[in-house]
């Protein structure tokens, strides 16, 4: 991928929308929660039919860890107006809620850019959505009231297709599953498609709504869940991750198109890149060396001095293996210059939103760039002692701090790492002249 410095007409982000735990349904509400250092964790929802008594007593079984009655859950996961999107009631019920939330967020991202989604039938727009299977609804291999709707009701199969079909887009449309790296992988593919002329513009993003508590069961067996109901990213008090839900979407297009149509430019995508850990260690184990290769390659593509990066939105799963590996890679790349970049993770606010983790982190960086401040990462007052902080300039963001631009531009980076070994990284430039609060 060529860098913005080499590209006279770079790819920009000109629209965005987000839904996060705690009733967050807009970028402004999201920013308020981040700036105020609010934790958005709540008890498990009681309206999903989950076997809570079994789930919350797993630690009584040998080899299983405690599951806390806590997570980051979307308040509006069940809210959907099928008639608005031309969908029948029975089909809507059969649809994975990830499809419903994904359609809603994509629509809002287009409106945020200044486009009317109702006028885009036949538009050369692409759609790239990160999503993982979440076990929603009855089995497909049985006769039930929703048979016939299940083939396109499965979340992973239909989110991008539902969005393209509902709006009328004719560009490339696909779901992306690289586990927790899905969001940034989708952004990478969307940006590449626009640059290659496969579509004029594209929606990129991800969604995670847990149709079942499978993620809690799996990580309880791995003894990798938080034991106190908090996601303490990069903290010495971290005991494991905490699962959450979320959704986000951005609009990417050439800057010339955005300017011509009067779209607001939130940021320029200087570079995105993906790689894989390769073989060796178990598939769930993160690799510092692979992450470092990824970051160095992304910096090279972007064509910038890594010392220009002021904010790093890390992955920050709060796991004993994950955080030290990631911080080591960040210290070896961004932490070795004269600047002192601040690192944090939105997971400390909302939990680990899985496929949607990267897009929430990217939108956090865009909002920080717009407001000229870096929000704090929760639980950062006691940094992990599993890395030597004195060997680099990297520091955790512990409070709301001004973000000074470099030559009129704020540069930020975002990382995501998937459980299957996939890694993704992005570098974004946000010109100060675009700064405004009314969005």
PDB file of C-alpha atoms in Angstrom, residues 77-265:
ATOM      1  CA  UNK A  77     -28.909  -4.834  20.760  1.00  0.00           C
ATOM      2  CA  UNK A  78     -32.544  -5.948  20.462  1.00  0.00           C
ATOM      3  CA  UNK A  79     -33.848  -2.679  19.013  1.00  0.00           C
ATOM      4  CA  UNK A  80     -34.570  -2.744  15.282  1.00  0.00           C
ATOM      5  CA  UNK A  81     -37.131  -1.296  12.895  1.00  0.00           C
ATOM      6  CA  UNK A  82     -37.456  -3.954  10.157  1.00  0.00           C
ATOM      7  CA  UNK A  83     -39.976  -1.970   8.123  1.00  0.00           C
ATOM      8  CA  UNK A  84     -37.483   0.888   7.820  1.00  0.00           C
ATOM      9  CA  UNK A  85     -35.104  -1.471   6.000  1.00  0.00           C
ATOM     10  CA  UNK A  86     -37.837  -3.293   4.073  1.00  0.00           C
ATOM     11  CA  UNK A  87     -37.534  -6.506   6.082  1.00  0.00           C
ATOM     12  CA  UNK A  88     -40.439  -8.675   7.268  1.00  0.00           C
ATOM     13  CA  UNK A  89     -41.013  -9.311  10.967  1.00  0.00           C
ATOM     14  CA  UNK A  90     -40.284 -13.064  10.924  1.00  0.00           C
ATOM     15  CA  UNK A  91     -37.145 -12.576   8.853  1.00  0.00           C
ATOM     16  CA  UNK A  92     -36.002  -9.833  11.240  1.00  0.00           C
ATOM     17  CA  UNK A  93     -36.373 -12.139  14.249  1.00  0.00           C
ATOM     18  CA  UNK A  94     -34.367 -14.823  12.459  1.00  0.00           C
ATOM     19  CA  UNK A  95     -31.579 -12.345  11.684  1.00  0.00           C
ATOM     20  CA  UNK A  96     -28.557 -12.420  13.949  1.00  0.00           C
ATOM     21  CA  UNK A  97     -28.645  -9.155  15.962  1.00  0.00           C
ATOM     22  CA  UNK A  98     -25.200  -8.436  14.551  1.00  0.00           C
ATOM     23  CA  UNK A  99     -26.908  -7.876  11.208  1.00  0.00           C
ATOM     24  CA  UNK A 100     -29.476  -5.531  12.730  1.00  0.00           C
ATOM     25  CA  UNK A 101     -26.931  -3.460  14.634  1.00  0.00           C
ATOM     26  CA  UNK A 102     -24.568  -3.473  11.660  1.00  0.00           C
ATOM     27  CA  UNK A 103     -27.240  -2.085   9.336  1.00  0.00           C
ATOM     28  CA  UNK A 104     -28.143   0.627  11.821  1.00  0.00           C
ATOM     29  CA  UNK A 105     -24.550   1.748  12.377  1.00  0.00           C
ATOM     30  CA  UNK A 106     -23.701   1.756   8.655  1.00  0.00           C
ATOM     31  CA  UNK A 107     -26.755   3.916   7.951  1.00  0.00           C
ATOM     32  CA  UNK A 108     -25.685   6.400  10.633  1.00  0.00           C
ATOM     33  CA  UNK A 109     -22.124   6.558   9.299  1.00  0.00           C
ATOM     34  CA  UNK A 110     -23.424   7.536   5.867  1.00  0.00           C
ATOM     35  CA  UNK A 111     -25.655  10.213   7.396  1.00  0.00           C
ATOM     36  CA  UNK A 112     -22.712  11.477   9.440  1.00  0.00           C
ATOM     37  CA  UNK A 113     -20.751  11.987   6.213  1.00  0.00           C
ATOM     38  CA  UNK A 114     -23.549  14.089   4.730  1.00  0.00           C
ATOM     39  CA  UNK A 115     -24.925  11.391   2.431  1.00  0.00           C
ATOM     40  CA  UNK A 116     -28.582  10.382   2.353  1.00  0.00           C
ATOM     41  CA  UNK A 117     -28.556   6.560   2.493  1.00  0.00           C
ATOM     42  CA  UNK A 118     -32.019   6.512   0.921  1.00  0.00           C
ATOM     43  CA  UNK A 119     -30.634   8.070  -2.265  1.00  0.00           C
ATOM     44  CA  UNK A 120     -27.752   5.609  -2.831  1.00  0.00           C
ATOM     45  CA  UNK A 121     -29.512   2.843  -4.760  1.00  0.00           C
ATOM     46  CA  UNK A 122     -27.081   1.789  -7.499  1.00  0.00           C
ATOM     47  CA  UNK A 123     -24.115   3.651  -5.973  1.00  0.00           C
ATOM     48  CA  UNK A 124     -20.619   2.289  -6.545  1.00  0.00           C
ATOM     49  CA  UNK A 125     -19.977   1.839  -2.835  1.00  0.00           C
ATOM     50  CA  UNK A 126     -18.285  -1.090  -1.161  1.00  0.00           C
ATOM     51  CA  UNK A 127     -18.988  -2.661   2.218  1.00  0.00           C
ATOM     52  CA  UNK A 128     -16.420  -4.461   4.383  1.00  0.00           C
ATOM     53  CA  UNK A 129     -17.586  -5.582   7.815  1.00  0.00           C
ATOM     54  CA  UNK A 130     -15.675  -7.465  10.497  1.00  0.00           C
ATOM     55  CA  UNK A 131     -17.789 -10.015  12.346  1.00  0.00           C
ATOM     56  CA  UNK A 132     -17.400 -13.389  14.059  1.00  0.00           C
ATOM     57  CA  UNK A 133     -20.022 -16.121  14.643  1.00  0.00           C
ATOM     58  CA  UNK A 134     -21.897 -15.704  17.931  1.00  0.00           C
ATOM     59  CA  UNK A 135     -24.328 -18.678  18.033  1.00  0.00           C
ATOM     60  CA  UNK A 136     -27.599 -16.792  17.691  1.00  0.00           C
ATOM     61  CA  UNK A 137     -30.961 -18.511  17.337  1.00  0.00           C
ATOM     62  CA  UNK A 138     -32.073 -22.098  16.711  1.00  0.00           C
ATOM     63  CA  UNK A 139     -29.986 -24.623  14.829  1.00  0.00           C
ATOM     64  CA  UNK A 140     -30.187 -24.340  11.057  1.00  0.00           C
ATOM     65  CA  UNK A 141     -30.317 -28.106  10.617  1.00  0.00           C
ATOM     66  CA  UNK A 142     -33.802 -28.553  12.055  1.00  0.00           C
ATOM     67  CA  UNK A 143     -37.386 -27.635  11.215  1.00  0.00           C
ATOM     68  CA  UNK A 144     -38.582 -24.534  13.046  1.00  0.00           C
ATOM     69  CA  UNK A 145     -40.634 -21.383  12.506  1.00  0.00           C
ATOM     70  CA  UNK A 146     -37.639 -19.546  11.041  1.00  0.00           C
ATOM     71  CA  UNK A 147     -36.544 -22.136   8.476  1.00  0.00           C
ATOM     72  CA  UNK A 148     -36.010 -20.468   5.123  1.00  0.00           C
ATOM     73  CA  UNK A 149     -34.698 -17.304   6.702  1.00  0.00           C
ATOM     74  CA  UNK A 150     -31.693 -18.867   8.393  1.00  0.00           C
ATOM     75  CA  UNK A 151     -29.496 -19.082   5.303  1.00  0.00           C
ATOM     76  CA  UNK A 152     -29.074 -15.291   5.249  1.00  0.00           C
ATOM     77  CA  UNK A 153     -29.845 -14.857   8.938  1.00  0.00           C
ATOM     78  CA  UNK A 154     -26.510 -16.118  10.186  1.00  0.00           C
ATOM     79  CA  UNK A 155     -24.548 -13.079  11.335  1.00  0.00           C
ATOM     80  CA  UNK A 156     -21.230 -13.817   9.670  1.00  0.00           C
ATOM     81  CA  UNK A 157     -22.810 -14.628   6.325  1.00  0.00           C
ATOM     82  CA  UNK A 158     -25.043 -11.645   5.927  1.00  0.00           C
ATOM     83  CA  UNK A 159     -23.951  -8.453   7.709  1.00  0.00           C
ATOM     84  CA  UNK A 160     -22.171  -6.833   4.768  1.00  0.00           C
ATOM     85  CA  UNK A 161     -24.687  -8.266   2.328  1.00  0.00           C
ATOM     86  CA  UNK A 162     -27.596  -6.920   4.364  1.00  0.00           C
ATOM     87  CA  UNK A 163     -26.043  -3.442   4.386  1.00  0.00           C
ATOM     88  CA  UNK A 164     -25.309  -3.414   0.653  1.00  0.00           C
ATOM     89  CA  UNK A 165     -28.730  -4.853  -0.184  1.00  0.00           C
ATOM     90  CA  UNK A 166     -30.619  -2.525   2.141  1.00  0.00           C
ATOM     91  CA  UNK A 167     -28.953   0.586   0.732  1.00  0.00           C
ATOM     92  CA  UNK A 168     -28.557  -0.627  -2.854  1.00  0.00           C
ATOM     93  CA  UNK A 169     -24.758  -0.567  -3.123  1.00  0.00           C
ATOM     94  CA  UNK A 170     -23.219  -2.384  -6.089  1.00  0.00           C
ATOM     95  CA  UNK A 171     -19.543  -2.363  -5.102  1.00  0.00           C
ATOM     96  CA  UNK A 172     -17.670  -5.231  -3.409  1.00  0.00           C
ATOM     97  CA  UNK A 173     -19.376  -6.515  -0.271  1.00  0.00           C
ATOM     98  CA  UNK A 174     -17.901  -8.969   2.193  1.00  0.00           C
ATOM     99  CA  UNK A 175     -17.667 -10.021   5.824  1.00  0.00           C
ATOM    100  CA  UNK A 176     -14.220 -10.353   7.369  1.00  0.00           C
ATOM    101  CA  UNK A 177     -13.321 -12.684  10.225  1.00  0.00           C
ATOM    102  CA  UNK A 178      -9.786 -12.502  11.550  1.00  0.00           C
ATOM    103  CA  UNK A 179     -11.074 -12.712  15.137  1.00  0.00           C
ATOM    104  CA  UNK A 180     -10.154  -9.641  17.189  1.00  0.00           C
ATOM    105  CA  UNK A 181      -8.224  -8.173  14.229  1.00  0.00           C
ATOM    106  CA  UNK A 182     -11.370  -8.165  12.057  1.00  0.00           C
ATOM    107  CA  UNK A 183     -12.112  -4.427  12.318  1.00  0.00           C
ATOM    108  CA  UNK A 184      -8.773  -3.150  11.096  1.00  0.00           C
ATOM    109  CA  UNK A 185      -8.588  -5.918   8.518  1.00  0.00           C
ATOM    110  CA  UNK A 186     -11.910  -4.684   7.133  1.00  0.00           C
ATOM    111  CA  UNK A 187     -10.563  -1.121   7.056  1.00  0.00           C
ATOM    112  CA  UNK A 188      -7.437  -2.387   5.285  1.00  0.00           C
ATOM    113  CA  UNK A 189      -9.500  -4.171   2.621  1.00  0.00           C
ATOM    114  CA  UNK A 190     -11.866  -1.216   2.146  1.00  0.00           C
ATOM    115  CA  UNK A 191      -8.998   1.236   1.759  1.00  0.00           C
ATOM    116  CA  UNK A 192      -7.267  -1.058  -0.714  1.00  0.00           C
ATOM    117  CA  UNK A 193     -10.482  -1.459  -2.741  1.00  0.00           C
ATOM    118  CA  UNK A 194     -10.987   2.303  -3.054  1.00  0.00           C
ATOM    119  CA  UNK A 195      -7.343   2.856  -3.938  1.00  0.00           C
ATOM    120  CA  UNK A 196      -7.518   0.120  -6.598  1.00  0.00           C
ATOM    121  CA  UNK A 197     -10.657   1.632  -8.152  1.00  0.00           C
ATOM    122  CA  UNK A 198     -12.871  -1.336  -7.255  1.00  0.00           C
ATOM    123  CA  UNK A 199     -15.386   1.146  -5.816  1.00  0.00           C
ATOM    124  CA  UNK A 200     -15.687   4.915  -5.438  1.00  0.00           C
ATOM    125  CA  UNK A 201     -16.083   4.729  -1.680  1.00  0.00           C
ATOM    126  CA  UNK A 202     -16.688   2.115   0.985  1.00  0.00           C
ATOM    127  CA  UNK A 203     -18.212   1.497   4.367  1.00  0.00           C
ATOM    128  CA  UNK A 204     -15.753  -0.236   6.699  1.00  0.00           C
ATOM    129  CA  UNK A 205     -16.324  -1.388  10.230  1.00  0.00           C
ATOM    130  CA  UNK A 206     -17.323  -4.232  12.502  1.00  0.00           C
ATOM    131  CA  UNK A 207     -19.970  -5.436  14.898  1.00  0.00           C
ATOM    132  CA  UNK A 208     -20.082  -7.741  17.907  1.00  0.00           C
ATOM    133  CA  UNK A 209     -23.278  -8.762  19.678  1.00  0.00           C
ATOM    134  CA  UNK A 210     -23.042 -11.922  21.769  1.00  0.00           C
ATOM    135  CA  UNK A 211     -25.901 -14.223  20.858  1.00  0.00           C
ATOM    136  CA  UNK A 212     -24.618 -16.689  23.434  1.00  0.00           C
ATOM    137  CA  UNK A 213     -22.106 -16.601  26.318  1.00  0.00           C
ATOM    138  CA  UNK A 214     -19.683 -18.910  24.492  1.00  0.00           C
ATOM    139  CA  UNK A 215     -16.766 -16.481  24.865  1.00  0.00           C
ATOM    140  CA  UNK A 216     -17.125 -16.489  28.643  1.00  0.00           C
ATOM    141  CA  UNK A 217     -17.160 -20.302  28.742  1.00  0.00           C
ATOM    142  CA  UNK A 218     -14.096 -20.591  26.514  1.00  0.00           C
ATOM    143  CA  UNK A 219     -11.944 -18.141  28.442  1.00  0.00           C
ATOM    144  CA  UNK A 220     -13.105 -19.474  31.796  1.00  0.00           C
ATOM    145  CA  UNK A 221     -11.650 -22.816  30.712  1.00  0.00           C
ATOM    146  CA  UNK A 222      -8.423 -21.039  29.669  1.00  0.00           C
ATOM    147  CA  UNK A 223      -8.304 -19.186  33.019  1.00  0.00           C
ATOM    148  CA  UNK A 224      -7.948 -15.931  31.063  1.00  0.00           C
ATOM    149  CA  UNK A 225     -11.028 -14.015  32.281  1.00  0.00           C
ATOM    150  CA  UNK A 226     -10.922 -11.067  34.661  1.00  0.00           C
ATOM    151  CA  UNK A 227     -11.518 -12.224  38.216  1.00  0.00           C
ATOM    152  CA  UNK A 228     -12.894  -8.875  39.412  1.00  0.00           C
ATOM    153  CA  UNK A 229     -15.180  -7.765  36.564  1.00  0.00           C
ATOM    154  CA  UNK A 230     -12.847  -5.077  35.161  1.00  0.00           C
ATOM    155  CA  UNK A 231     -10.641  -5.017  32.065  1.00  0.00           C
ATOM    156  CA  UNK A 232      -7.426  -3.580  33.502  1.00  0.00           C
ATOM    157  CA  UNK A 233      -5.464  -3.039  30.286  1.00  0.00           C
ATOM    158  CA  UNK A 234      -1.685  -2.779  30.825  1.00  0.00           C
ATOM    159  CA  UNK A 235      -2.126  -2.759  34.614  1.00  0.00           C
ATOM    160  CA  UNK A 236      -0.127  -4.768  37.105  1.00  0.00           C
ATOM    161  CA  UNK A 237      -3.475  -5.626  38.694  1.00  0.00           C
ATOM    162  CA  UNK A 238      -4.821  -7.234  35.504  1.00  0.00           C
ATOM    163  CA  UNK A 239      -6.105 -10.788  35.916  1.00  0.00           C
ATOM    164  CA  UNK A 240      -7.612 -11.379  32.475  1.00  0.00           C
ATOM    165  CA  UNK A 241      -9.877  -9.938  29.841  1.00  0.00           C
ATOM    166  CA  UNK A 242     -13.569  -9.038  30.068  1.00  0.00           C
ATOM    167  CA  UNK A 243     -15.877  -9.512  27.094  1.00  0.00           C
ATOM    168  CA  UNK A 244     -17.957  -6.737  25.600  1.00  0.00           C
ATOM    169  CA  UNK A 245     -20.072  -5.753  22.607  1.00  0.00           C
ATOM    170  CA  UNK A 246     -19.909  -2.852  20.205  1.00  0.00           C
ATOM    171  CA  UNK A 247     -20.221  -1.672  16.641  1.00  0.00           C
ATOM    172  CA  UNK A 248     -18.679   1.014  14.505  1.00  0.00           C
ATOM    173  CA  UNK A 249     -18.486   2.075  10.895  1.00  0.00           C
ATOM    174  CA  UNK A 250     -16.529   4.633   8.906  1.00  0.00           C
ATOM    175  CA  UNK A 251     -16.799   5.939   5.346  1.00  0.00           C
ATOM    176  CA  UNK A 252     -13.582   5.871   3.313  1.00  0.00           C
ATOM    177  CA  UNK A 253     -13.079   7.654  -0.004  1.00  0.00           C
ATOM    178  CA  UNK A 254     -10.546   9.682  -1.964  1.00  0.00           C
ATOM    179  CA  UNK A 255      -9.899  13.100  -0.483  1.00  0.00           C
ATOM    180  CA  UNK A 256     -10.756  14.836  -3.763  1.00  0.00           C
ATOM    181  CA  UNK A 257     -14.206  13.244  -3.703  1.00  0.00           C
ATOM    182  CA  UNK A 258     -14.756  14.157  -0.068  1.00  0.00           C
ATOM    183  CA  UNK A 259     -13.785  17.776  -0.702  1.00  0.00           C
ATOM    184  CA  UNK A 260     -15.881  18.035  -3.851  1.00  0.00           C
ATOM    185  CA  UNK A 261     -18.982  16.756  -2.039  1.00  0.00           C
ATOM    186  CA  UNK A 262     -18.384  18.870   1.042  1.00  0.00           C
ATOM    187  CA  UNK A 263     -17.739  15.888   3.305  1.00  0.00           C
ATOM    188  CA  UNK A 264     -15.873  16.444   6.508  1.00  0.00           C
ATOM    189  CA  UNK A 265     -12.402  14.884   6.623  1.00  0.00           C
TER     190      UNK A 265
END
